[in-house]
PDB file of C-alpha atoms and ligand atoms in Angstrom:
ATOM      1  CA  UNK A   1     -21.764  19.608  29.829  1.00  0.00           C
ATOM      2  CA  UNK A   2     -17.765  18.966  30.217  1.00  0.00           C
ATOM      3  CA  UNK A   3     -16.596  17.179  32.940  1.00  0.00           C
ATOM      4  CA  UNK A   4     -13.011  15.626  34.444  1.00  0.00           C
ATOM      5  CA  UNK A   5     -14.101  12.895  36.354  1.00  0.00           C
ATOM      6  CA  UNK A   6     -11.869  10.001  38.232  1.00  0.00           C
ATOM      7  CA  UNK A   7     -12.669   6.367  36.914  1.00  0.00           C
ATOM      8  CA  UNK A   8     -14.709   4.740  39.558  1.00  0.00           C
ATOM      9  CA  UNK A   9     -14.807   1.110  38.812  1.00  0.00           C
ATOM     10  CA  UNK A  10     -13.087  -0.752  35.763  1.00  0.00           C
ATOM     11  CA  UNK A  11     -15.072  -4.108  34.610  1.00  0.00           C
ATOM     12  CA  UNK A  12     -14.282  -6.876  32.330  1.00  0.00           C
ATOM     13  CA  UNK A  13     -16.979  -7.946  30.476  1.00  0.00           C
ATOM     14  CA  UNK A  14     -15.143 -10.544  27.723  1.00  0.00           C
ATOM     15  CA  UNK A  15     -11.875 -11.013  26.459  1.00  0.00           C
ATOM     16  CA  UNK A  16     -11.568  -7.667  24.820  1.00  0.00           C
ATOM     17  CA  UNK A  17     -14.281  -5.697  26.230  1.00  0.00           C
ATOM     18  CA  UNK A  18     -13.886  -3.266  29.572  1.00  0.00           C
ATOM     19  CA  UNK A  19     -16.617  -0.710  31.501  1.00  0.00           C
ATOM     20  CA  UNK A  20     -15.521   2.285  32.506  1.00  0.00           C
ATOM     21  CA  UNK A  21     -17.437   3.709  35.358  1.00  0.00           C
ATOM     22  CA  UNK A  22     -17.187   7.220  36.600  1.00  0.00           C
ATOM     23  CA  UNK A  23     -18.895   9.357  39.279  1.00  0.00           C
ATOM     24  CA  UNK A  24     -22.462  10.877  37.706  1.00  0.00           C
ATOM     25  CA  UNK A  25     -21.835  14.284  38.024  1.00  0.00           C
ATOM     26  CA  UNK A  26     -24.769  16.259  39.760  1.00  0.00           C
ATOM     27  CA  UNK A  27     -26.828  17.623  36.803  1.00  0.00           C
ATOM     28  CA  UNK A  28     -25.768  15.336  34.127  1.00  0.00           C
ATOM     29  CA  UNK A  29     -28.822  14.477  33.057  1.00  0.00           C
ATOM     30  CA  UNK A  30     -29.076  12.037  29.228  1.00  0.00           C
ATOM     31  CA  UNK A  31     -31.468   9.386  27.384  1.00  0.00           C
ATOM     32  CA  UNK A  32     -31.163   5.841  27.337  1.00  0.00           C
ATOM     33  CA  UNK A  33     -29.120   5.289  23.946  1.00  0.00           C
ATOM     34  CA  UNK A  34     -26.949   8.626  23.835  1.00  0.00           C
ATOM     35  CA  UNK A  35     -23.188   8.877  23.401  1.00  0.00           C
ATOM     36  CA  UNK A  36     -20.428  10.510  25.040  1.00  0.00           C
ATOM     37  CA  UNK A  37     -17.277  12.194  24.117  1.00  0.00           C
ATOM     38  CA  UNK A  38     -14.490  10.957  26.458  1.00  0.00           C
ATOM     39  CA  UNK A  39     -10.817  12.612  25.667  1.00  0.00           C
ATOM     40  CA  UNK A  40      -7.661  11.070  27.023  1.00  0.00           C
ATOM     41  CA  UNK A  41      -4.082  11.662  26.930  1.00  0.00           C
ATOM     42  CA  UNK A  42      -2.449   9.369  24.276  1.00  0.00           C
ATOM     43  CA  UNK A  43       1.712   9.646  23.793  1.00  0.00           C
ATOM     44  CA  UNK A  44       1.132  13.198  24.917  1.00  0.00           C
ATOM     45  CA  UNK A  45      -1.870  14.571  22.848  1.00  0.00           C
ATOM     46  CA  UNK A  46      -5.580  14.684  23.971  1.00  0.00           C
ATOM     47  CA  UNK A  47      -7.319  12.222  21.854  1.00  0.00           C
ATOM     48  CA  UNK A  48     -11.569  12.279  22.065  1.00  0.00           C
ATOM     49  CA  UNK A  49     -13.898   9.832  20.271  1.00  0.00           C
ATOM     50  CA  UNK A  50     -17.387   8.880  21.473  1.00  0.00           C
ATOM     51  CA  UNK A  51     -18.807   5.980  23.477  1.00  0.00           C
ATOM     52  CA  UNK A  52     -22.455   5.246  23.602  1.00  0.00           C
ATOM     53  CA  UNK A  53     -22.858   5.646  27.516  1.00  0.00           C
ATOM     54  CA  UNK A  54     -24.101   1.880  28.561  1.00  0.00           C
ATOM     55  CA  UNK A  55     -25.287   2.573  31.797  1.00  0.00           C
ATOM     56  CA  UNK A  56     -28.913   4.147  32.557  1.00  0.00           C
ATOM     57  CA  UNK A  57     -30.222   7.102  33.360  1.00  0.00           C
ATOM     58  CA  UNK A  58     -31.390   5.178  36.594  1.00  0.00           C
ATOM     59  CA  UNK A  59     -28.337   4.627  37.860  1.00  0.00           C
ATOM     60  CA  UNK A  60     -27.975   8.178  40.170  1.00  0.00           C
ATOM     61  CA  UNK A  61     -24.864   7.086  41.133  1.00  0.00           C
ATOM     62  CA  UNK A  62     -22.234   6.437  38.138  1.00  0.00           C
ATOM     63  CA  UNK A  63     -22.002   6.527  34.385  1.00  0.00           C
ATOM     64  CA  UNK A  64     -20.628   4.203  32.066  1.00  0.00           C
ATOM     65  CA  UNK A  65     -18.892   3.660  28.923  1.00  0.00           C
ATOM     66  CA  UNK A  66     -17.514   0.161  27.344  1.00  0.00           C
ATOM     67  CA  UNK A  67     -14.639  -0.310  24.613  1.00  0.00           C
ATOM     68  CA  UNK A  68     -13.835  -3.213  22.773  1.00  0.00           C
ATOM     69  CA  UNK A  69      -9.857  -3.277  23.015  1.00  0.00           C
ATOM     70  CA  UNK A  70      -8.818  -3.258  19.478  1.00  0.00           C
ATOM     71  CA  UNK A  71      -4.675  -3.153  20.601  1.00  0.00           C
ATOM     72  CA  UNK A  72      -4.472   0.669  19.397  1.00  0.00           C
ATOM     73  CA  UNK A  73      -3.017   3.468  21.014  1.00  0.00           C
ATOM     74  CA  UNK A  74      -5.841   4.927  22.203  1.00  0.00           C
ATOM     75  CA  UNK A  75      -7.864   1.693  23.655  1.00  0.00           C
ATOM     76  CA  UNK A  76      -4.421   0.868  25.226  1.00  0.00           C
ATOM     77  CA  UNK A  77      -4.491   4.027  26.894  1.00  0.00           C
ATOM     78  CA  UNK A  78      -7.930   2.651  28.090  1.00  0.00           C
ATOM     79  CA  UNK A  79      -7.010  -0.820  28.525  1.00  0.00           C
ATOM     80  CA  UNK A  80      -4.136   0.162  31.005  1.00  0.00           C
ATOM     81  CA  UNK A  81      -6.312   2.866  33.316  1.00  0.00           C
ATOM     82  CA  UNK A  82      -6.647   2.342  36.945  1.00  0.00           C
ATOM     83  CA  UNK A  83      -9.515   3.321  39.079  1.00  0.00           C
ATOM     84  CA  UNK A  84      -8.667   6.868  40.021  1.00  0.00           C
ATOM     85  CA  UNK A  85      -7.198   7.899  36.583  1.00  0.00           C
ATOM     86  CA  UNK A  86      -9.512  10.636  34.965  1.00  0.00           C
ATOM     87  CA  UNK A  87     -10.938  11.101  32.203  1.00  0.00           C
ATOM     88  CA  UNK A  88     -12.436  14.618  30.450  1.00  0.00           C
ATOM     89  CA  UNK A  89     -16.208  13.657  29.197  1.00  0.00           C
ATOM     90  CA  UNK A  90     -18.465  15.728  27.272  1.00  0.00           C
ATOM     91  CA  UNK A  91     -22.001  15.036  26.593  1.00  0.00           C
ATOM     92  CA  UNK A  92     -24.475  13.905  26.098  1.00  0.00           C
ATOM     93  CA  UNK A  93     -24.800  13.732  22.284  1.00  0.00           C
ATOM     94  CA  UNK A  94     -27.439  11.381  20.176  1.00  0.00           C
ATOM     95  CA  UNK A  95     -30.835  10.996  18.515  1.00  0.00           C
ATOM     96  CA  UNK A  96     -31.050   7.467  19.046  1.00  0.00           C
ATOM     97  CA  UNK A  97     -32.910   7.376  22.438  1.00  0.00           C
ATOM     98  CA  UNK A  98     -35.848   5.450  23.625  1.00  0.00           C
ATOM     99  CA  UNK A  99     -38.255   6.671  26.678  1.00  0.00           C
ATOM    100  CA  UNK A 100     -40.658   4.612  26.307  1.00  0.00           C
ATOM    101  CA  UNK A 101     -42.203   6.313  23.813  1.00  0.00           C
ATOM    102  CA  UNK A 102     -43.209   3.103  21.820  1.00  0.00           C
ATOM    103  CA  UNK A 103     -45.263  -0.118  22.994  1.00  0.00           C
ATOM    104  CA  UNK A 104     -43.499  -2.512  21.125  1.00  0.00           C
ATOM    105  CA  UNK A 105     -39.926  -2.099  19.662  1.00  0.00           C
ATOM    106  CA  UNK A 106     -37.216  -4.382  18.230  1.00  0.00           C
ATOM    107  CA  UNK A 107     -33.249  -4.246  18.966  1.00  0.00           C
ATOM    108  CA  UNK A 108     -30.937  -5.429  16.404  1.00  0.00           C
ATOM    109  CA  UNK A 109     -26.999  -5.171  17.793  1.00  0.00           C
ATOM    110  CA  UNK A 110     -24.056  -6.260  16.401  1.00  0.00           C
ATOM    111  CA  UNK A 111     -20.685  -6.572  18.843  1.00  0.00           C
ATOM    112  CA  UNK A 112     -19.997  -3.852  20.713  1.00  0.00           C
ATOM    113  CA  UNK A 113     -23.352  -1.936  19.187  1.00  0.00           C
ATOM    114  CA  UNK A 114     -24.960  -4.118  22.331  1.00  0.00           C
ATOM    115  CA  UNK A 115     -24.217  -0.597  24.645  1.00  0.00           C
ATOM    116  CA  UNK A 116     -26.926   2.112  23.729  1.00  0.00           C
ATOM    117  CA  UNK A 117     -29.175  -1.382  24.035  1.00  0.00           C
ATOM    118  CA  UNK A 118     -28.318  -2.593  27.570  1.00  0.00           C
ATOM    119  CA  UNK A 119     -29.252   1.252  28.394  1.00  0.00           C
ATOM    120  CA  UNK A 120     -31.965   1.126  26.489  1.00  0.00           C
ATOM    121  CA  UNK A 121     -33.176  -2.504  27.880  1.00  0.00           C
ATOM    122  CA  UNK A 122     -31.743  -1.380  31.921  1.00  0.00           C
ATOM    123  CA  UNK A 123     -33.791   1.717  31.776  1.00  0.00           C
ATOM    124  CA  UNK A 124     -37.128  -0.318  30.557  1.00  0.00           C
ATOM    125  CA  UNK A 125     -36.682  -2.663  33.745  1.00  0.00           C
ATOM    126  CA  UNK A 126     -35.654  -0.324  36.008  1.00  0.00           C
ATOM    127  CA  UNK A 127     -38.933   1.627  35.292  1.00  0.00           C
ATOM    128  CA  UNK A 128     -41.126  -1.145  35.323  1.00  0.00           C
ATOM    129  CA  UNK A 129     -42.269  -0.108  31.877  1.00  0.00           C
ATOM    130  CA  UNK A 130     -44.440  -2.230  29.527  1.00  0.00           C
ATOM    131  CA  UNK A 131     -43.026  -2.029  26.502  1.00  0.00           C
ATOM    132  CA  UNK A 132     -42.073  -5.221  24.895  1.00  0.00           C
ATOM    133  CA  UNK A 133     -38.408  -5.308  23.816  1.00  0.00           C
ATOM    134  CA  UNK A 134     -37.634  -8.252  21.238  1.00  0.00           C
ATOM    135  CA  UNK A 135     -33.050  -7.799  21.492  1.00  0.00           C
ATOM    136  CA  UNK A 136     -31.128  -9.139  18.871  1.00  0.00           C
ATOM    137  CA  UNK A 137     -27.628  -9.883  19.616  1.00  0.00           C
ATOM    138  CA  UNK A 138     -25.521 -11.149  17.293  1.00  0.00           C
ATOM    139  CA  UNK A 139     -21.722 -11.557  17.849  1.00  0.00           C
ATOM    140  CA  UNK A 140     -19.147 -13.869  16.362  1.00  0.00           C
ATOM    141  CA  UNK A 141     -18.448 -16.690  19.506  1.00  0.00           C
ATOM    142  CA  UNK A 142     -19.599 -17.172  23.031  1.00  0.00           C
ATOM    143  CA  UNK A 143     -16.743 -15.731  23.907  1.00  0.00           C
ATOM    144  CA  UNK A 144     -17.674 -12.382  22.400  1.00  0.00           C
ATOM    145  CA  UNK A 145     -20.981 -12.090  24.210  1.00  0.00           C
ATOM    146  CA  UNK A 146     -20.669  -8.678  26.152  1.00  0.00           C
ATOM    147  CA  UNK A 147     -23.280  -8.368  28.863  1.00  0.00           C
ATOM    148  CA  UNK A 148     -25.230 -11.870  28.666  1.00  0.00           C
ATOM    149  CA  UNK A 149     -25.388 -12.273  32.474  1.00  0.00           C
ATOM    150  CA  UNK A 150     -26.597  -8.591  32.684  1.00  0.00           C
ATOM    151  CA  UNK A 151     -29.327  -9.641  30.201  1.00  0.00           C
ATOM    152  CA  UNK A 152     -30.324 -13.107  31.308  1.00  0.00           C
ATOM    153  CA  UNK A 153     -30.481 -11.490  34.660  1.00  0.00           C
ATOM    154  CA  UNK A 154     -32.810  -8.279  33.039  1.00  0.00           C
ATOM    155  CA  UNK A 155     -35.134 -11.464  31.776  1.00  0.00           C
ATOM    156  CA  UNK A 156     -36.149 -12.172  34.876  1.00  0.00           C
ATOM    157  CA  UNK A 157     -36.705  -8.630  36.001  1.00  0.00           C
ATOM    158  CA  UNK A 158     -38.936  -8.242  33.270  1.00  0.00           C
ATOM    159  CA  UNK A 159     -41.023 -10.500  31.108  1.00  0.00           C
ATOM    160  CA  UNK A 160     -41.248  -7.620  28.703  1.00  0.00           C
ATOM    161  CA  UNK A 161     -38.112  -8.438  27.473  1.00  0.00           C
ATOM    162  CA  UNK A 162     -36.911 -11.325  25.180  1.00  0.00           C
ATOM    163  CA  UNK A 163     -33.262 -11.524  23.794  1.00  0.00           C
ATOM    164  CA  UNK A 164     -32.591 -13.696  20.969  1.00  0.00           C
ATOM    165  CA  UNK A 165     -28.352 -14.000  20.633  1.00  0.00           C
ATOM    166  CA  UNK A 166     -27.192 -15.302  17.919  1.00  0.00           C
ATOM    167  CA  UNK A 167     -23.526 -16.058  16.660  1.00  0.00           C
ATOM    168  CA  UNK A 168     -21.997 -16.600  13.544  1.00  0.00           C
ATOM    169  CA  UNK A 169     -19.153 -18.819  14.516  1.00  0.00           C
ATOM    170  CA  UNK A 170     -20.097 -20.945  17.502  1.00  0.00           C
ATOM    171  CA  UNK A 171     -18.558 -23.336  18.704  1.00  0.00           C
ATOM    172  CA  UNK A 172     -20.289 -27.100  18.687  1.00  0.00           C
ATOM    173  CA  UNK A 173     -21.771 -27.202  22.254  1.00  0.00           C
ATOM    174  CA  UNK A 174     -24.130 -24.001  20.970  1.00  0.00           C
ATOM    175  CA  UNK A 175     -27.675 -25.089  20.848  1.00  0.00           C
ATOM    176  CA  UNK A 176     -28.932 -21.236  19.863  1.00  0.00           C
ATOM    177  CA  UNK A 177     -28.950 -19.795  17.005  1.00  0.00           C
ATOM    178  CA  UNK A 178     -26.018 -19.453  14.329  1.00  0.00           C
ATOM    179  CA  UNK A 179     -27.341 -16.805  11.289  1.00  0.00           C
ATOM    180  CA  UNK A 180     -26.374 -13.632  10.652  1.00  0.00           C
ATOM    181  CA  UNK A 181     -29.377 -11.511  11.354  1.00  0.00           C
ATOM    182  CA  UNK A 182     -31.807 -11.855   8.206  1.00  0.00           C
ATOM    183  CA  UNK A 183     -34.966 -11.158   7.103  1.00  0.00           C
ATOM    184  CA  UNK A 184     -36.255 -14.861   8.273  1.00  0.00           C
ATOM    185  CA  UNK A 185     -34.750 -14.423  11.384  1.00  0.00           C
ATOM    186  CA  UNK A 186     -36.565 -11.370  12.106  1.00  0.00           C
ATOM    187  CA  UNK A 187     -39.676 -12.984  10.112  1.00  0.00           C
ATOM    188  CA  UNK A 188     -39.330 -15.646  12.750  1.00  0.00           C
ATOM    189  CA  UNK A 189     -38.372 -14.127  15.941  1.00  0.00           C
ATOM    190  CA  UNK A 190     -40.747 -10.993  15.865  1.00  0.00           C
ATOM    191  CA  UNK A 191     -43.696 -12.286  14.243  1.00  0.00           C
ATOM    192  CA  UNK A 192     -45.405  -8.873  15.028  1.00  0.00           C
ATOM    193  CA  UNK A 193     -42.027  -6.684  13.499  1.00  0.00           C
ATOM    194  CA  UNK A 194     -44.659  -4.647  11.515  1.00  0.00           C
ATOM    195  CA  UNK A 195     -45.782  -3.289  14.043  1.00  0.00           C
ATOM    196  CA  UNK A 196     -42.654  -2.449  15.933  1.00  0.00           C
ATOM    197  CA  UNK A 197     -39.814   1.121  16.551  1.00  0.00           C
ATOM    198  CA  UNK A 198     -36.639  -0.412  15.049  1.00  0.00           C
ATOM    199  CA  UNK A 199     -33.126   0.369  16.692  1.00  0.00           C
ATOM    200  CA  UNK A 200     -29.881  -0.584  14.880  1.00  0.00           C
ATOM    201  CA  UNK A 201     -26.503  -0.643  16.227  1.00  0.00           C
ATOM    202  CA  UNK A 202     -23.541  -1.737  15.169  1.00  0.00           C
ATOM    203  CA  UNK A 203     -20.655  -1.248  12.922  1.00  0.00           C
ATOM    204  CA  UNK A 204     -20.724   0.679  10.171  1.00  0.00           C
ATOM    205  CA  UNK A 205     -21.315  -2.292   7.471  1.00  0.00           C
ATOM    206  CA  UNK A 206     -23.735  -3.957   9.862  1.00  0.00           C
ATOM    207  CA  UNK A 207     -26.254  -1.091  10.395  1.00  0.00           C
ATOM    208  CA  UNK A 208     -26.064  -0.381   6.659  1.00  0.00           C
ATOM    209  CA  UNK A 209     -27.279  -3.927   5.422  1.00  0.00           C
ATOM    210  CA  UNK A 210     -29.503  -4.086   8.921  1.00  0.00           C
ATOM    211  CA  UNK A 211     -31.559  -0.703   7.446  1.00  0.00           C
ATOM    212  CA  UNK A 212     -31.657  -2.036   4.054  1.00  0.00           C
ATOM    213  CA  UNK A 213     -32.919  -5.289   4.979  1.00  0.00           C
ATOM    214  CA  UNK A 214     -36.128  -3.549   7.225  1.00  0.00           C
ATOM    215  CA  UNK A 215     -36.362  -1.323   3.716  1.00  0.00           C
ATOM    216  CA  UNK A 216     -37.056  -4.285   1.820  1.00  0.00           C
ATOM    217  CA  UNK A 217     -39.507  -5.466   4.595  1.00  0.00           C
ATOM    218  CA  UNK A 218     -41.686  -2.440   4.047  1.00  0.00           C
ATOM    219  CA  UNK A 219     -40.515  -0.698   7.487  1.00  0.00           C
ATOM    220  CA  UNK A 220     -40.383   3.014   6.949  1.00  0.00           C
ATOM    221  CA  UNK A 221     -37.323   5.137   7.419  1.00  0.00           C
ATOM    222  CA  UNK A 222     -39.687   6.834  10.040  1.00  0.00           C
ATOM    223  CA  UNK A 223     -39.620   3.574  12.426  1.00  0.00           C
ATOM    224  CA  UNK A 224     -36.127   3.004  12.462  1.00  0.00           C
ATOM    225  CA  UNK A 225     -33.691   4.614  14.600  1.00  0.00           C
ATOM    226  CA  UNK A 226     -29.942   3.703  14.392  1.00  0.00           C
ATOM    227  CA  UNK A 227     -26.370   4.113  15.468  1.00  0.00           C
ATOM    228  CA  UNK A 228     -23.292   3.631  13.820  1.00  0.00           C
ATOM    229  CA  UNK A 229     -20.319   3.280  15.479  1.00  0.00           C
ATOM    230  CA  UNK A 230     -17.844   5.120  13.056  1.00  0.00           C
ATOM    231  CA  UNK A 231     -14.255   4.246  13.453  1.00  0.00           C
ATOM    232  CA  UNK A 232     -14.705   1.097  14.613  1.00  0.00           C
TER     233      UNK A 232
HETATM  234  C1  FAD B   1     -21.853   7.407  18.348  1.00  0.00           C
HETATM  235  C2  FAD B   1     -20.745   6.406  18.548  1.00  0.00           C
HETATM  236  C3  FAD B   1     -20.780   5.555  19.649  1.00  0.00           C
HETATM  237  C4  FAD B   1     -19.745   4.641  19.843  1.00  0.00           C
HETATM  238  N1  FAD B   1     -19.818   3.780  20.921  1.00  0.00           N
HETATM  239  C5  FAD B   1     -18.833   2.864  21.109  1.00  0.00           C
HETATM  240  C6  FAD B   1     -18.911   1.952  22.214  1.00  0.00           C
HETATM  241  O1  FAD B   1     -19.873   1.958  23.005  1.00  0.00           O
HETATM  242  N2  FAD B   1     -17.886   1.095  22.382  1.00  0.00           N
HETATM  243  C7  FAD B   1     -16.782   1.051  21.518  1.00  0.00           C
HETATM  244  O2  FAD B   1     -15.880   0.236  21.734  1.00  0.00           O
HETATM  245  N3  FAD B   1     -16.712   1.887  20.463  1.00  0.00           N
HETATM  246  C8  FAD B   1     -17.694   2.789  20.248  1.00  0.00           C
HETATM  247  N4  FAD B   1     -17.615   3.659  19.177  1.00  0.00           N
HETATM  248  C9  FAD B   1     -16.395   3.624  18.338  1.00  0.00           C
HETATM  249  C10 FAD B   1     -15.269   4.364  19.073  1.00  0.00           C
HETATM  250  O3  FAD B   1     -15.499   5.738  19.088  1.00  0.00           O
HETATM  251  C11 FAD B   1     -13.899   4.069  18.442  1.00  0.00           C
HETATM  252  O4  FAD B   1     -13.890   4.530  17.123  1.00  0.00           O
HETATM  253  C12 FAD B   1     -13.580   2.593  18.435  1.00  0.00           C
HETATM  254  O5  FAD B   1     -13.717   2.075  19.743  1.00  0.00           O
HETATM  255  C13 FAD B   1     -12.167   2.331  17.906  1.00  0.00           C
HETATM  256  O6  FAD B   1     -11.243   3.144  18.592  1.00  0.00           O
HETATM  257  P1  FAD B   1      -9.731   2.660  18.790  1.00  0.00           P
HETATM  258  O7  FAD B   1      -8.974   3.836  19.289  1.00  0.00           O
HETATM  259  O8  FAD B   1      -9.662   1.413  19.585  1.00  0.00           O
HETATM  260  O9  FAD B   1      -9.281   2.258  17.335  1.00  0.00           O
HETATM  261  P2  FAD B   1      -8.786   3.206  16.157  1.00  0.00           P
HETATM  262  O10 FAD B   1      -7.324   3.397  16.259  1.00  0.00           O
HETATM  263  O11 FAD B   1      -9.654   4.409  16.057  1.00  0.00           O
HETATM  264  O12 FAD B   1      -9.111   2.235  14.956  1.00  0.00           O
HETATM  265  C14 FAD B   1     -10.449   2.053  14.485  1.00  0.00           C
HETATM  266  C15 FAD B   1     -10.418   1.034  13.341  1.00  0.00           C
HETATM  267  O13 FAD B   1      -9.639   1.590  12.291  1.00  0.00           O
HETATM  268  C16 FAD B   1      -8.773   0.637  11.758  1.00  0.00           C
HETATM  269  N5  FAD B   1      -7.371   1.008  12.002  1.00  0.00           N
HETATM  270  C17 FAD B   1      -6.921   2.054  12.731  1.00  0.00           C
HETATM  271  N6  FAD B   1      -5.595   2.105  12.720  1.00  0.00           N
HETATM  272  C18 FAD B   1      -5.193   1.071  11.969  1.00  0.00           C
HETATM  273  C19 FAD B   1      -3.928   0.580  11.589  1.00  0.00           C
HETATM  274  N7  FAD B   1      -2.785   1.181  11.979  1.00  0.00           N
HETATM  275  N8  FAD B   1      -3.881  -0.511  10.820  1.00  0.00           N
HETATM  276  C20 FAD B   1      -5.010  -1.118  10.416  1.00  0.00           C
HETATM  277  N9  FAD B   1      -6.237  -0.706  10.744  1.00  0.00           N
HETATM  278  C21 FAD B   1      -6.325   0.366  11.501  1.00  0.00           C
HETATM  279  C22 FAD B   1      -9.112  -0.659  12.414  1.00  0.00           C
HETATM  280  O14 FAD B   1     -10.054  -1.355  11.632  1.00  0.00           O
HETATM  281  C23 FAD B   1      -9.748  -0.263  13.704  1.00  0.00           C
HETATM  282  O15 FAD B   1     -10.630  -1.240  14.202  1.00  0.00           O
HETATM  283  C24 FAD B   1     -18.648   4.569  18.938  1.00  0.00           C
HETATM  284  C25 FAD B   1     -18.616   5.425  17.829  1.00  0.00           C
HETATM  285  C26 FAD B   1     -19.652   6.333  17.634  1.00  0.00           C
HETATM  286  C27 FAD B   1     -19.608   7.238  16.422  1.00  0.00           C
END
């Protein structure tokens, strides 16, 4: 399906991270985890790249993408929309989706790889669903943490989920935890990881040494389903 649609909301989530919501057309219908194609007019050509959509199918109302600014032409195209500026959106694209088809499952995001996840994690406690959800999040600072409220908040909804964060160069004052993601960490946060659906998502490095490290663990190619943002 290809849509124009007029931005409907604009939120900041961190320093260089914005939401983009727009109206949910009637009959767009996608999966938790699935990408769009959104195409913009940058210094007078239409430019289109995707954005894993990180709002739920749940929401009736809107749908939503989030960038991380990275100061290029294109995000400052982005960066600099109002509400009421359109957009042209295509979609949805993606294998990487989650129903609920899976009682347990485990999460591993890096940076802005958090969006399929907070659909994936939104749609879970909007449904009321059982499955246990083990998130990790794993981002540089505290100041990089996209969406924490949105899951701290999601924690109480639903005591199926459990988010772990994690970040590589925190400042003093953090009392979590400050590893990459690793094999112990996963050994010691998901004690039952055997027997959980792995999603990765992340950049293109991270989702590469994320799917060889679960290789080494014995997880199957068959129970892991992943993103990479490309590009980014
Ligand atoms: C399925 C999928 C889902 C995605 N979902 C998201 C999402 O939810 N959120 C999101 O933010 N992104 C997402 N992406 C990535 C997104 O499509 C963009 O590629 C990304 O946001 C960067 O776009 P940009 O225009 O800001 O930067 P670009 O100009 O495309 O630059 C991308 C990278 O290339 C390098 N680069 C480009 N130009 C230069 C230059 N002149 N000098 C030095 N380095 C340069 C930089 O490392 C830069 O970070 C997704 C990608 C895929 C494939």
């Amino acid at each position: 399906m290809k849509f124009e649609e007029k931005t409907i909301d604009i939120i900041r989530r961190t320093h260089d991270v914005k939401s983009f919501r727009f109206r949910r057309p009637a009959g767009f219908d996608y999966k938790p985890g699935q990408y769009i194609l959104v195409s913009l007019k940058v210094e007078g050509d239409m430019v289109t790249k995707p954005f894993s959509l990180s709002s739920s199918p749940t929401e009736k109302n809107h749908i939503e993408f989030t960038k991380k600014l990275t100061g290029h032409p294109f995000s400052n195209v982005l960066d600099n929309m109002k509400i009421g500026d359109f957009a042209v959106i295509s979609g949805p694209f993606g294998k990487m989706t989650f129903e609920g088809e899976y009682s347990k499952v485990a999460l591993l995001s890096g940076g802005i790889g958090i969006t399929p996840m907070i659909s994936i994690c939104k749609y879970c406690t909007d449904m009321h669903s059982d499955v246990d959800i083990m998130l990790i999040y794993s981002n540089k600072t505290e100041n990089d943490l996209a969406f924490k409220q949105e899951l701290d908040e999601m924690m109480q909804d639903n005591i199926n989920l459990k988010v772990l964060y994690t970040l590589t160069r925190a400042s003093e004052s953090w009392t979590g935890c400050r590893e990459r993601i690793c094999e112990n960490m996963v050994v010691r946060a998901i004690p039952d990881y055997k027997e959980r659906l792995f999603f990765i998502c992340g950049p293109p490095a991270m989702v590469k040494s994320m799917e060889d490290m679960l290789t080494s663990m014995n997880i199957s190619g068959d129970m892991i389903k992943k993103e990479s943002l490309i590009g980014y």
